[in-house]
mmCIF file of C-alpha atoms and ligand atoms in Angstrom:
data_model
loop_
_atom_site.group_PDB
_atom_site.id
_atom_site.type_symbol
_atom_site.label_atom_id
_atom_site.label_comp_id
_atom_site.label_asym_id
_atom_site.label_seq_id
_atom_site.Cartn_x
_atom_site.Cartn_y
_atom_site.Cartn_z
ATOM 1 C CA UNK Q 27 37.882 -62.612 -38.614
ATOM 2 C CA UNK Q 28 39.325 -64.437 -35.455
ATOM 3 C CA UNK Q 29 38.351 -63.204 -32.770
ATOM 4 C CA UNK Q 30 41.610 -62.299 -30.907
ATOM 5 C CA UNK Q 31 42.003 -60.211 -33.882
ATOM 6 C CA UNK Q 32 38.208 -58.499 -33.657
ATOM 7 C CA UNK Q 33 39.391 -58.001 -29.606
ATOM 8 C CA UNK Q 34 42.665 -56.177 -30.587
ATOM 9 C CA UNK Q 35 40.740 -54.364 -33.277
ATOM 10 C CA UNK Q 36 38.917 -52.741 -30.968
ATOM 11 C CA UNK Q 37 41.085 -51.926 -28.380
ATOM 12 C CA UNK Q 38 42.906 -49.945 -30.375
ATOM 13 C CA UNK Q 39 40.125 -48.049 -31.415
ATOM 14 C CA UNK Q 40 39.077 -47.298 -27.983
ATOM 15 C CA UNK Q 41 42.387 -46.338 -27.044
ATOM 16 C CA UNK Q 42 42.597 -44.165 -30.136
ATOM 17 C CA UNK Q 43 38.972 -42.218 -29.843
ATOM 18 C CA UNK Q 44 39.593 -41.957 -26.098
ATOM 19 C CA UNK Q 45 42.613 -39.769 -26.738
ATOM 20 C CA UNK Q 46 41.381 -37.737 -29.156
ATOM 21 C CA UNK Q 47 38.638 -36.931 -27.173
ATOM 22 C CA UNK Q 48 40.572 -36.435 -24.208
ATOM 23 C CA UNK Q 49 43.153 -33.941 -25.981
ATOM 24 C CA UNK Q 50 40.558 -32.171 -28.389
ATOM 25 C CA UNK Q 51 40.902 -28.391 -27.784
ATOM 26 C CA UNK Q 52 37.752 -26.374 -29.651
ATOM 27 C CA UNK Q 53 34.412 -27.415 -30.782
ATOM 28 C CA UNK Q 54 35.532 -28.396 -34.152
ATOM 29 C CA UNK Q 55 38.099 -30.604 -33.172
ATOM 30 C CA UNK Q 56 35.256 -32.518 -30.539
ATOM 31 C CA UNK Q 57 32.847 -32.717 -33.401
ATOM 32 C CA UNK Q 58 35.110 -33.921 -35.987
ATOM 33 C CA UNK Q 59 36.104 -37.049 -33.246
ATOM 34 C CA UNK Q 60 32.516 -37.546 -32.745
ATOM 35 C CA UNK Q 61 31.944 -38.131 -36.299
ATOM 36 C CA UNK Q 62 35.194 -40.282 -37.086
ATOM 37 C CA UNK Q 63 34.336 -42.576 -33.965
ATOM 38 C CA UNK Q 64 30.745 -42.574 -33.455
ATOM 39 C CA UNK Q 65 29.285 -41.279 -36.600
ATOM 40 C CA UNK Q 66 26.039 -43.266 -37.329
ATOM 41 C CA UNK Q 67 26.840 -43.788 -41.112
ATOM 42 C CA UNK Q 68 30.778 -43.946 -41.472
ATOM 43 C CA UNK Q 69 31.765 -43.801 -38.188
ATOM 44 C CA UNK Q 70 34.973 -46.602 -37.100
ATOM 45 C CA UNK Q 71 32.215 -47.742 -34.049
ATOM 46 C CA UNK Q 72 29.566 -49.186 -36.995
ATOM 47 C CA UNK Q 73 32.499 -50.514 -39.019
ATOM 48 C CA UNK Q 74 33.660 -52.832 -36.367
ATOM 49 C CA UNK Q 75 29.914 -53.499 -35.451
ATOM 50 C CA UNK Q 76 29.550 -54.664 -39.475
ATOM 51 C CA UNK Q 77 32.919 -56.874 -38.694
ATOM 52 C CA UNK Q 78 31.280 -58.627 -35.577
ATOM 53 C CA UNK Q 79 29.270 -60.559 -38.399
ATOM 54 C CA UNK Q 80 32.294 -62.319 -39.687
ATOM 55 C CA UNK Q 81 33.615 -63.680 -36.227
ATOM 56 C CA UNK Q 82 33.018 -67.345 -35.470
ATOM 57 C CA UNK Q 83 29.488 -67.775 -34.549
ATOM 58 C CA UNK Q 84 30.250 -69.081 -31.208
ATOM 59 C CA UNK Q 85 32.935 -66.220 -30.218
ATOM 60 C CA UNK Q 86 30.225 -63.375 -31.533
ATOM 61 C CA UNK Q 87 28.744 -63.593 -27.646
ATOM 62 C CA UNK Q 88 32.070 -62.789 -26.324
ATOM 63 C CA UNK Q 89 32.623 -60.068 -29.251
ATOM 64 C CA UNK Q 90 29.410 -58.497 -28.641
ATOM 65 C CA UNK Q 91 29.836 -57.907 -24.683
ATOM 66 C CA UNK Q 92 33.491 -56.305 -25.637
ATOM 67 C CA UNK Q 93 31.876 -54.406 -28.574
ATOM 68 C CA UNK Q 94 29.401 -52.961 -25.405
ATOM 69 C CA UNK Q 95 32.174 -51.763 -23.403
ATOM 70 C CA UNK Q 96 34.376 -50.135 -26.015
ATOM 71 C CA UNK Q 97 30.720 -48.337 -26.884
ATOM 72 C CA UNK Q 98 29.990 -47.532 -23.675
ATOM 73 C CA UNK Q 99 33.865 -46.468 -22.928
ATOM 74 C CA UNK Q 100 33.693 -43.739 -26.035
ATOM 75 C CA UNK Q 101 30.093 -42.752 -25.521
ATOM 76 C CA UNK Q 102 31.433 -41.415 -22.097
ATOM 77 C CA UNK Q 103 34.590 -40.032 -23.170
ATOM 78 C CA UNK Q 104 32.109 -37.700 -26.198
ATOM 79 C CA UNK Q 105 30.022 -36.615 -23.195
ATOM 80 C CA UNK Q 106 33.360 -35.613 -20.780
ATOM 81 C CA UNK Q 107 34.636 -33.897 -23.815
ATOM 82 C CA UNK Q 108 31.609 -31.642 -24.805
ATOM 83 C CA UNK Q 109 30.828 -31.168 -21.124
ATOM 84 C CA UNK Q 110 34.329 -29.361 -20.767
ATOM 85 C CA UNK Q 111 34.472 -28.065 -24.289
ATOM 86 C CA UNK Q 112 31.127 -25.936 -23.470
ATOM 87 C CA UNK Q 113 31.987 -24.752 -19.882
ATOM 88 C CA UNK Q 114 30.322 -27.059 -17.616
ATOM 89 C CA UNK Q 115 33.197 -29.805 -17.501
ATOM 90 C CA UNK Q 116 34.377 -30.763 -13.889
ATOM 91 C CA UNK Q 117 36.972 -28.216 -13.674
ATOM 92 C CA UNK Q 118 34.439 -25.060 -14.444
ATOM 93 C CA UNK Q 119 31.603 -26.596 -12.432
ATOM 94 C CA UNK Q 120 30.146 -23.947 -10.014
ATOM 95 C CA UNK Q 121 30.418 -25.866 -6.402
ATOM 96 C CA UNK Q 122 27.112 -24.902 -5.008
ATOM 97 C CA UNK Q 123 25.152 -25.906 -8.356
ATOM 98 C CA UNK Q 124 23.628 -29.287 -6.893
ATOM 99 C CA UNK Q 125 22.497 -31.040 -10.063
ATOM 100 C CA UNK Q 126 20.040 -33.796 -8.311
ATOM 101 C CA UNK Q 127 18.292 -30.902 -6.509
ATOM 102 C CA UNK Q 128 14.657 -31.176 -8.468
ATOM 103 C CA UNK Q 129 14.235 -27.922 -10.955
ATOM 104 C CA UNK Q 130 12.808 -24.882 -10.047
ATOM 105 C CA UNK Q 131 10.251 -22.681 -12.178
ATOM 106 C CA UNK Q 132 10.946 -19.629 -12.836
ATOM 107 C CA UNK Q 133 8.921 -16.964 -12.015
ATOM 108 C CA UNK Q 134 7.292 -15.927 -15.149
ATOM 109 C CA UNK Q 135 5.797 -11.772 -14.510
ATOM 110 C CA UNK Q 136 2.801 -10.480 -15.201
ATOM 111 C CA UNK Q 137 1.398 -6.913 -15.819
ATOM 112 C CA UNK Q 138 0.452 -4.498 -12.884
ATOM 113 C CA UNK Q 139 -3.588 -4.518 -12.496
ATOM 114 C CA UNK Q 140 -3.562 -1.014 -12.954
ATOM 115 C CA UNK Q 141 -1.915 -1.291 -16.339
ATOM 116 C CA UNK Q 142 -4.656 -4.264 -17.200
ATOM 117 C CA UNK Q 143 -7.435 -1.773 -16.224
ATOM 118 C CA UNK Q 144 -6.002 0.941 -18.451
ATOM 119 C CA UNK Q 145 -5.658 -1.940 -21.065
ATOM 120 C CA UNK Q 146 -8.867 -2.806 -20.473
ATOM 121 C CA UNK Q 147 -10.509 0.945 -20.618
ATOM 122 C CA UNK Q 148 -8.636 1.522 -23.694
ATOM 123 C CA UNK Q 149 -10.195 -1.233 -25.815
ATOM 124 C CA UNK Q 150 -13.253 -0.449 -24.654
ATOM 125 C CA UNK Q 151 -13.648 3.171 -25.676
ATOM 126 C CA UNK Q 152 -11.838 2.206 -28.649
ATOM 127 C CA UNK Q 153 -14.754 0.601 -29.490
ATOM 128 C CA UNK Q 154 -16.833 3.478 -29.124
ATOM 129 C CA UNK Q 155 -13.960 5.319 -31.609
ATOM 130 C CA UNK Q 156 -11.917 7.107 -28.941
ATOM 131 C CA UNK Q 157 -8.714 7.410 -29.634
ATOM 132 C CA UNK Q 158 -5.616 7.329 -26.959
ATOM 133 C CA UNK Q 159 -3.996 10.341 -26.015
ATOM 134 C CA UNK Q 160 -1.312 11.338 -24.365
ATOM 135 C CA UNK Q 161 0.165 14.131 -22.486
ATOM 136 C CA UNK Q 162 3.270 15.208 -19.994
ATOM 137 C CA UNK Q 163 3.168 14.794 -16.318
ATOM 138 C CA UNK Q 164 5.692 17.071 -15.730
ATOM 139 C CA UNK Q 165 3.243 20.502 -16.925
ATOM 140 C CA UNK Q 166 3.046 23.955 -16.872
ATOM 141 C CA UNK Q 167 0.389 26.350 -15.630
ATOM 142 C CA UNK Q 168 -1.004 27.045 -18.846
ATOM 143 C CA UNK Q 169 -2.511 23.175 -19.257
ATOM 144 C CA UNK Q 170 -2.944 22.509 -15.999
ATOM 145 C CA UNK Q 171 -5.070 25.741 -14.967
ATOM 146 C CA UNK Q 172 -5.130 28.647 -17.105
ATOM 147 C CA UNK Q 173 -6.685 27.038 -20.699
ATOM 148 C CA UNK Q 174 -9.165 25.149 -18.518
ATOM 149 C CA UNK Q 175 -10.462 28.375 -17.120
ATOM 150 C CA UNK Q 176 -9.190 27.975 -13.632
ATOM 151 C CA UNK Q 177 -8.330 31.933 -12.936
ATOM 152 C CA UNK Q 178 -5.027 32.971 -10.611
ATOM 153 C CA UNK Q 179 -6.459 33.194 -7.483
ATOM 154 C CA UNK Q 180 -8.672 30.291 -7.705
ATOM 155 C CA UNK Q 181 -8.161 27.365 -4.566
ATOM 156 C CA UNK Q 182 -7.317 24.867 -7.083
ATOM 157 C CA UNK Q 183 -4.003 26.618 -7.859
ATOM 158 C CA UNK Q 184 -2.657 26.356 -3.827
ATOM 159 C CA UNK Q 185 0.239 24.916 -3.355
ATOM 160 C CA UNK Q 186 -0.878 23.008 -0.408
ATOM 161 C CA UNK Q 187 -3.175 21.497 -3.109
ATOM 162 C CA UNK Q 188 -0.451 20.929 -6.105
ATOM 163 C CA UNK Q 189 2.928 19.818 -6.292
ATOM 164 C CA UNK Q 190 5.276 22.763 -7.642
ATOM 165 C CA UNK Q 191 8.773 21.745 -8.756
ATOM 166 C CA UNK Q 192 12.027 23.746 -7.522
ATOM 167 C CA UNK Q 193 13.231 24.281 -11.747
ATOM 168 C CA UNK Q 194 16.230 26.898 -12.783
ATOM 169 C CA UNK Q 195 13.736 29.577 -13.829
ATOM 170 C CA UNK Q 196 11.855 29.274 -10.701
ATOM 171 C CA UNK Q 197 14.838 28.914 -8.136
ATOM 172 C CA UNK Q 198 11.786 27.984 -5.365
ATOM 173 C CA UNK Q 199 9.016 26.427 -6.183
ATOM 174 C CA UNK Q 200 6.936 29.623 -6.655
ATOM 175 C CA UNK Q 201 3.894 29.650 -8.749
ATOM 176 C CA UNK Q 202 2.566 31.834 -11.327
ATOM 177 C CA UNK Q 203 6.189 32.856 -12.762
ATOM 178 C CA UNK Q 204 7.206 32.182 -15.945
ATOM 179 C CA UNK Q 205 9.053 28.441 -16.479
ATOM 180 C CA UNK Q 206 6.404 27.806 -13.058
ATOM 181 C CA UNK Q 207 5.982 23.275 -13.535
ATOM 182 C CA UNK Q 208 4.087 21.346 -11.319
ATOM 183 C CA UNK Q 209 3.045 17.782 -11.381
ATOM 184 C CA UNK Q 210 -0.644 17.850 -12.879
ATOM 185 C CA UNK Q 211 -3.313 17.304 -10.764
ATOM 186 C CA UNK Q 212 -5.902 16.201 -13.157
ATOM 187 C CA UNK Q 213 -5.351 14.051 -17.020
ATOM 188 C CA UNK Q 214 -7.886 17.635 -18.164
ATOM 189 C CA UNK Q 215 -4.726 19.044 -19.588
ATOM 190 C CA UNK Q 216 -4.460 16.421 -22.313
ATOM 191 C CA UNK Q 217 -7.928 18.005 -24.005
ATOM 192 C CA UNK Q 218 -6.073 21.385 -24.184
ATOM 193 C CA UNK Q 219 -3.039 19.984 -25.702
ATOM 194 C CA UNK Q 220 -5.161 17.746 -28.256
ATOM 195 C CA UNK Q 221 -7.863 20.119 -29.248
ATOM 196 C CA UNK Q 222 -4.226 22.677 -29.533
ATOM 197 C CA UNK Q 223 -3.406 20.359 -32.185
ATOM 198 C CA UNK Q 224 -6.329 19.464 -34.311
ATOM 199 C CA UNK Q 225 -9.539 20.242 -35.534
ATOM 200 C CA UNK Q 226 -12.993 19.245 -34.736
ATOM 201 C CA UNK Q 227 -14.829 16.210 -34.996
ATOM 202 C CA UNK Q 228 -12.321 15.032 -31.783
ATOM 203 C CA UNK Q 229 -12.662 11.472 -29.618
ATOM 204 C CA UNK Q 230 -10.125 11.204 -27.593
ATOM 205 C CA UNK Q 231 -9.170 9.311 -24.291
ATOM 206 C CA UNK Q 232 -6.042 10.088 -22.104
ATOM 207 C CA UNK Q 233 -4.911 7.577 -19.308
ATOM 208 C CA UNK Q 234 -2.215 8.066 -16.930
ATOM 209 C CA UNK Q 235 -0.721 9.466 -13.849
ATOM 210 C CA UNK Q 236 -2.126 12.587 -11.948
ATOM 211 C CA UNK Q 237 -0.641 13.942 -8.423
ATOM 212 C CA UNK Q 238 -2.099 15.382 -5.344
ATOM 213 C CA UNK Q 239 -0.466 15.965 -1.946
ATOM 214 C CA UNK Q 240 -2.645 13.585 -0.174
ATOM 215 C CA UNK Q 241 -1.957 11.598 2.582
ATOM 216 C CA UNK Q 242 -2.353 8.130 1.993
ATOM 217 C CA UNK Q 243 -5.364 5.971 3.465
ATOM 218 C CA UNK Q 244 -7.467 3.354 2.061
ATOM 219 C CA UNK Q 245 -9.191 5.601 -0.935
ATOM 220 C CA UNK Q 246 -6.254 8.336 -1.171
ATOM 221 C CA UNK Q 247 -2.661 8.464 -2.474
ATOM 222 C CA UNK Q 248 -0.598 10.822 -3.519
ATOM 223 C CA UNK Q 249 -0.244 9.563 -6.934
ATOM 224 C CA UNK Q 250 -3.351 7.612 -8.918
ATOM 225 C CA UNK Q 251 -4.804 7.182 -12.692
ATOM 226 C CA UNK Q 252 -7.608 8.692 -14.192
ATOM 227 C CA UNK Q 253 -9.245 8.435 -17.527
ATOM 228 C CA UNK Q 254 -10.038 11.719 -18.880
ATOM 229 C CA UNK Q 255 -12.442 11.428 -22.152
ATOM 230 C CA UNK Q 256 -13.270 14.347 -24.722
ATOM 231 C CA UNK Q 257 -15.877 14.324 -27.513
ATOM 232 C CA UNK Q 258 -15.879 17.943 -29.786
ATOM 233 C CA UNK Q 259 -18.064 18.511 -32.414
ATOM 234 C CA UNK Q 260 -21.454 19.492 -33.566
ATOM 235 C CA UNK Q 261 -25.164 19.337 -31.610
ATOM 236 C CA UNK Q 262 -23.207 17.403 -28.833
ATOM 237 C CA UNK Q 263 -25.405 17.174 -25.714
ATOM 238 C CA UNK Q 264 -25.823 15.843 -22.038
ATOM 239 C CA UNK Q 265 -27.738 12.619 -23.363
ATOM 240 C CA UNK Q 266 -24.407 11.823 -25.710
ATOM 241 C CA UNK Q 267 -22.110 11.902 -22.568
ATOM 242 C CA UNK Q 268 -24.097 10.178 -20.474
ATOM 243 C CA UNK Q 269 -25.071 7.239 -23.354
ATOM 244 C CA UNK Q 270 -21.480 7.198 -23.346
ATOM 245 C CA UNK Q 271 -20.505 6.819 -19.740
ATOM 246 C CA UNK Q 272 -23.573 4.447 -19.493
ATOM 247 C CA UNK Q 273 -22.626 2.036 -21.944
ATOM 248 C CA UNK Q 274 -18.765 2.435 -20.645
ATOM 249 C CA UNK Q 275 -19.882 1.359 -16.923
ATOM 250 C CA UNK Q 276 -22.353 -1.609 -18.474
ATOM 251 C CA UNK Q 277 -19.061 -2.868 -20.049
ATOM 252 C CA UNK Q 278 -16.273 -2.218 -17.779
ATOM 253 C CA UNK Q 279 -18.415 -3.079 -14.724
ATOM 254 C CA UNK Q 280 -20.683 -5.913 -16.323
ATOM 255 C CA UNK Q 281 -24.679 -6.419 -15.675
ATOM 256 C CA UNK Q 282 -26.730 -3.022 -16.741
ATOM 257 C CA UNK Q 283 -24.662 -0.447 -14.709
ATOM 258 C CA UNK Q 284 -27.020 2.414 -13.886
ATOM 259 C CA UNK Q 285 -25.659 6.056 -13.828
ATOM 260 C CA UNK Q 286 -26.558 9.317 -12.384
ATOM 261 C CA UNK Q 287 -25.585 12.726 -12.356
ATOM 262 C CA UNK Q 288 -25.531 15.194 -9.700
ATOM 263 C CA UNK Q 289 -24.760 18.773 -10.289
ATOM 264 C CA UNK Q 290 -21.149 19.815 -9.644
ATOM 265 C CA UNK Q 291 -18.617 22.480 -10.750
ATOM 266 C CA UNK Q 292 -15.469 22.151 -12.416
ATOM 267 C CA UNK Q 293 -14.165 25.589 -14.121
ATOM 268 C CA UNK Q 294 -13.800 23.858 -17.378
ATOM 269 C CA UNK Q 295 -17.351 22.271 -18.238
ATOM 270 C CA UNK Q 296 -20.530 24.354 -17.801
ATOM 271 C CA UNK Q 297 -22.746 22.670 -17.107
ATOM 272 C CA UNK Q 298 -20.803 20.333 -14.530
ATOM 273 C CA UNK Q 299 -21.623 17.139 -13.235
ATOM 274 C CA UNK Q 300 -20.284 14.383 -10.524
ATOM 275 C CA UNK Q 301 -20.996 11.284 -12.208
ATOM 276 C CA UNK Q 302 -22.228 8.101 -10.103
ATOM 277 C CA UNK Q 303 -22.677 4.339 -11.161
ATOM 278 C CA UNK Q 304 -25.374 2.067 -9.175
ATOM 279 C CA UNK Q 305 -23.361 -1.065 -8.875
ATOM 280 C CA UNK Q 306 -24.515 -3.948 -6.841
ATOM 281 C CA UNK Q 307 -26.865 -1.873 -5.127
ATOM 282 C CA UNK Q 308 -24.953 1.008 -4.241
ATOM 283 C CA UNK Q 309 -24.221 4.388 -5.974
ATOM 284 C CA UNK Q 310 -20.362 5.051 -5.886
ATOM 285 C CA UNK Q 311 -19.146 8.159 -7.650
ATOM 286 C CA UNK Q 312 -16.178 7.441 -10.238
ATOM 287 C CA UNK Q 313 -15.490 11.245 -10.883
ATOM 288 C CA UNK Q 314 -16.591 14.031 -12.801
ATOM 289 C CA UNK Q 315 -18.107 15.573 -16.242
ATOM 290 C CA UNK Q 316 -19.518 18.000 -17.821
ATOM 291 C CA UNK Q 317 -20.299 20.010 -21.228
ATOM 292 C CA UNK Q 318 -17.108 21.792 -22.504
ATOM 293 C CA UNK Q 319 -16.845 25.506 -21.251
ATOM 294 C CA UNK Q 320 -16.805 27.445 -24.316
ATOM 295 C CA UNK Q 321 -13.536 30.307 -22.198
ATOM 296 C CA UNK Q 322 -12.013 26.560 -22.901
ATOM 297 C CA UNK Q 323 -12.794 26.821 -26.545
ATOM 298 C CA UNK Q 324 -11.764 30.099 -27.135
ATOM 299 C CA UNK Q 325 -8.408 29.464 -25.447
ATOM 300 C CA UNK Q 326 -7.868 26.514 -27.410
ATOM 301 C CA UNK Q 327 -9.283 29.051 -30.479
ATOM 302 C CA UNK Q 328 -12.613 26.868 -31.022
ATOM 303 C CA UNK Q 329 -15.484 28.916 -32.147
ATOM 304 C CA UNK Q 330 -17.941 28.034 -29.106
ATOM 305 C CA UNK Q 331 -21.141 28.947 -31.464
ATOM 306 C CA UNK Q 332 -19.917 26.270 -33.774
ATOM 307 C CA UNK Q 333 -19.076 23.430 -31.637
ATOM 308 C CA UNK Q 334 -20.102 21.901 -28.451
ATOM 309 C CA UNK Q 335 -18.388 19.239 -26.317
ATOM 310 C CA UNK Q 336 -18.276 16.848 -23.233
ATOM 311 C CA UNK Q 337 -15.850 15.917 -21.209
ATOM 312 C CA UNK Q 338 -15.139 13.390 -18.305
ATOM 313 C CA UNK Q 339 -12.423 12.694 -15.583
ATOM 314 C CA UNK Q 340 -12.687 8.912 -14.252
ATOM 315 C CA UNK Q 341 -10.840 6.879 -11.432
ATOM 316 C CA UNK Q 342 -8.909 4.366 -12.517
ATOM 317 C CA UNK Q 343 -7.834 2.724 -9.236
ATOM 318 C CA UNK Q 344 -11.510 3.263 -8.241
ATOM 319 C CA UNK Q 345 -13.078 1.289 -11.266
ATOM 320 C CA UNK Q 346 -10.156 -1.359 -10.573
ATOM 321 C CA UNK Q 347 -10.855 -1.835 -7.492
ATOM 322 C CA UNK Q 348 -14.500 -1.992 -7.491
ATOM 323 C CA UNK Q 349 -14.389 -4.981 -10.156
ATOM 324 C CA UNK Q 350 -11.674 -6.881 -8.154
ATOM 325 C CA UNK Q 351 -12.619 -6.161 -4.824
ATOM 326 C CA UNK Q 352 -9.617 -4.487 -3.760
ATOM 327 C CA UNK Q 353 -10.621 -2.416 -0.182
ATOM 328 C CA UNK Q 354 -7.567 -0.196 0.054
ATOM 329 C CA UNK Q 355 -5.797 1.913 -2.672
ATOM 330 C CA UNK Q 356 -2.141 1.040 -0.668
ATOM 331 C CA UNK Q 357 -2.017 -2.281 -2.093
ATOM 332 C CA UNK Q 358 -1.906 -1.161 -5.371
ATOM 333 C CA UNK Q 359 1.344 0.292 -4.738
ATOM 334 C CA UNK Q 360 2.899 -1.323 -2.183
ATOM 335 C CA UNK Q 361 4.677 -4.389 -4.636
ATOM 336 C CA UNK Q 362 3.614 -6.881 -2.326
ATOM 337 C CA UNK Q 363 3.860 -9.929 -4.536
ATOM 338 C CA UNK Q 364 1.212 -12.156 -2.669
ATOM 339 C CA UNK Q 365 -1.579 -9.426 -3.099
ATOM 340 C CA UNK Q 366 -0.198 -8.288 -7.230
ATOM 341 C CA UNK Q 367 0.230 -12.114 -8.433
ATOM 342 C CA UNK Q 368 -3.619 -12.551 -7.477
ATOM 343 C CA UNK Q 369 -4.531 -10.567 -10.187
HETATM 344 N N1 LIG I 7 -10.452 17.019 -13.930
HETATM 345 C C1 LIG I 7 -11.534 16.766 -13.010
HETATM 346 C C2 LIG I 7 -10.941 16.231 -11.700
HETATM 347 O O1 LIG I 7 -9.805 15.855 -11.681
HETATM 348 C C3 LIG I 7 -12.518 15.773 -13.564
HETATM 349 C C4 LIG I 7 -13.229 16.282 -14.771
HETATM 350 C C5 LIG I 7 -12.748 16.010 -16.039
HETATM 351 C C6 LIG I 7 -14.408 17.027 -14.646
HETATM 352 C C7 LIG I 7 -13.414 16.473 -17.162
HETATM 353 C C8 LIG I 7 -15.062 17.489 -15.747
HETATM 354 C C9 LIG I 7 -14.564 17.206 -17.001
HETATM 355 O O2 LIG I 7 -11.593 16.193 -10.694
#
């Protein structure tokens, strides 16, 4: 082939591809030009590359460099015509998107510490076969106070102490009327609600949210976490719950966690206990315990001379704070990113 013919040749091609490109309308129509003009098998671009070979050896320099700019030419005219076929030709281009600005990474989240401690918690009682449990926040007298043998007129049921909710039945927030709800105060109403439901042998845990019209300082806030744990069944004793809390603390804490109990009430465990862990050389309590108080069994229709129980109420925020470090509860809760994305 001559080469004013291979020149003309491919002039015509460019001028053909480029306005094809140029006046394709849809995806289709872009990818069927792509393939007629620069397909890597059939396309007219590697035909006229074959046809180079038959051009006088001493034109083929001359050929070549042409060959490179018709290339070059279409190659640009594919990338204008997908970048307007998908949105981000010239026309569509956002004005303050500065393309030679370096990239940014995105800010991948992570989960709240408290949710990794009640993670955490879970699997490890879940070793030691208790199950998670759950139970409303939103409760009613009965759960929160009555089943666990706290009477009418006892302190715990003030509402300086408790928050009552305005509902239709109540009007006000009165207490002690029928359709009376309150935020609980304590996770202890998940053990009536499970032991409600099922039979003995029962292992159950129950993490979540508890209330308490606190004001808020470095250890208090008017919302927090505790872990509330429940073992029913036969010949339980003291030396179960406190194997129990001991091997909980040795794991959740790490090193050999001491523990100690000092005598306590609560109105639903008999005897009652506050429970303390000697951690790096200081005894801290973590919350309460105690053997299950058989008015609790008979309200949840347990026969107290066949069964015996223990039962626990932990800090969550307290345990997560003593293994991070963490010196005041408000940062927890306060969803200031420099002091959550350290965890
Ligand atoms: N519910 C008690 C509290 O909130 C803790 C507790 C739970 C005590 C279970 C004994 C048994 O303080």
């Amino acid at each position: 082939m001559s080469l004013q013919n291979f020149l003309s040749a491919l002039d015509s091609l460019k001028s053909e591809a480029i306005a094809t490109l140029d006046s394709a309308t849809d995806a289709d129509a872009f990818e069927a030009a792509r393939v007629k003009y620069a397909g890597q098998k059939k396309g007219a671009l590697k035909d006229v590359q074959k046809q180079m070979g038959s051009v006088a050896a001493e034109d083929r320099k001359s050929a070549g460099m042409r060959f490179n700019e018709v290339k070059q030419a279409i190659e640009a005219a594919l990338a204008d015509a997908q970048a307007r076929l998908t949105g981000g030709g010239e026309s569509g281009a956002d004005p303050t998107f500065d393309p030679t600005l370096p990239g940014v990474r995105p800010m991948i989240g992570h989960i709240h510490p408290i949710t990794q401690t009640i993670n955490h918690l879970t699997e490890i009682m879940g070793r030691m076969g208790f199950e998670a449990a759950e139970g409303p926040e939103v409760e009613d007298p009965h759960h929160n106070f009555v089943a666990l043998n706290i009477p009418e007129d006892h302190p715990a049921r003030d509402p300086l102490d408790n928050f009552y909710l305005a509902t239709a039945a109540t009007g006000d927030s009165k207490q002690n009327v029928e359709g009376t709800r309150l935020l609980r105060s304590q996770t202890s109403t998940v053990q009536i609600r499970v032991m409600a439901q099922r039979q003995p042998p029962i292992r159950v845990i129950s993490l979540g949210r508890v209330y308490r019209p606190d004001d808020p300082d470095a250890t208090h806030f008017p919302m927090f976490h505790q872990m509330e744990g429940l073992l029913v069944d036969k010949h339980v004793t003291m030396a179960n719950l406190k194997t129990v809390l001991r091997v909980f603390a040795t794991n959740y804490l790490g090193g050999d966690v001491e523990i100690r109990f000092r005598p306590s009430f609560f109105p639903f465990t008999e005897p009652s206990v506050e429970v303390d862990f000697l951690w790096d050389g200081t005894w801290i309590e973590f919350g309460g315990a105690g053997m299950v108080d058989p008015n609790v069994f008979r309200a949840v229709g347990y026969d107290p001379e066949e069964v015996s129980g223990f039962a626990f109420g932990l800090g969550v925020e307290r345990l997560c704070m003593r293994r991070h470090g963490i010196k005041d509860i408000r940062d927890l809760y306060s969803g200031d990113m420099r002091f959550l994305s350290q965890f």
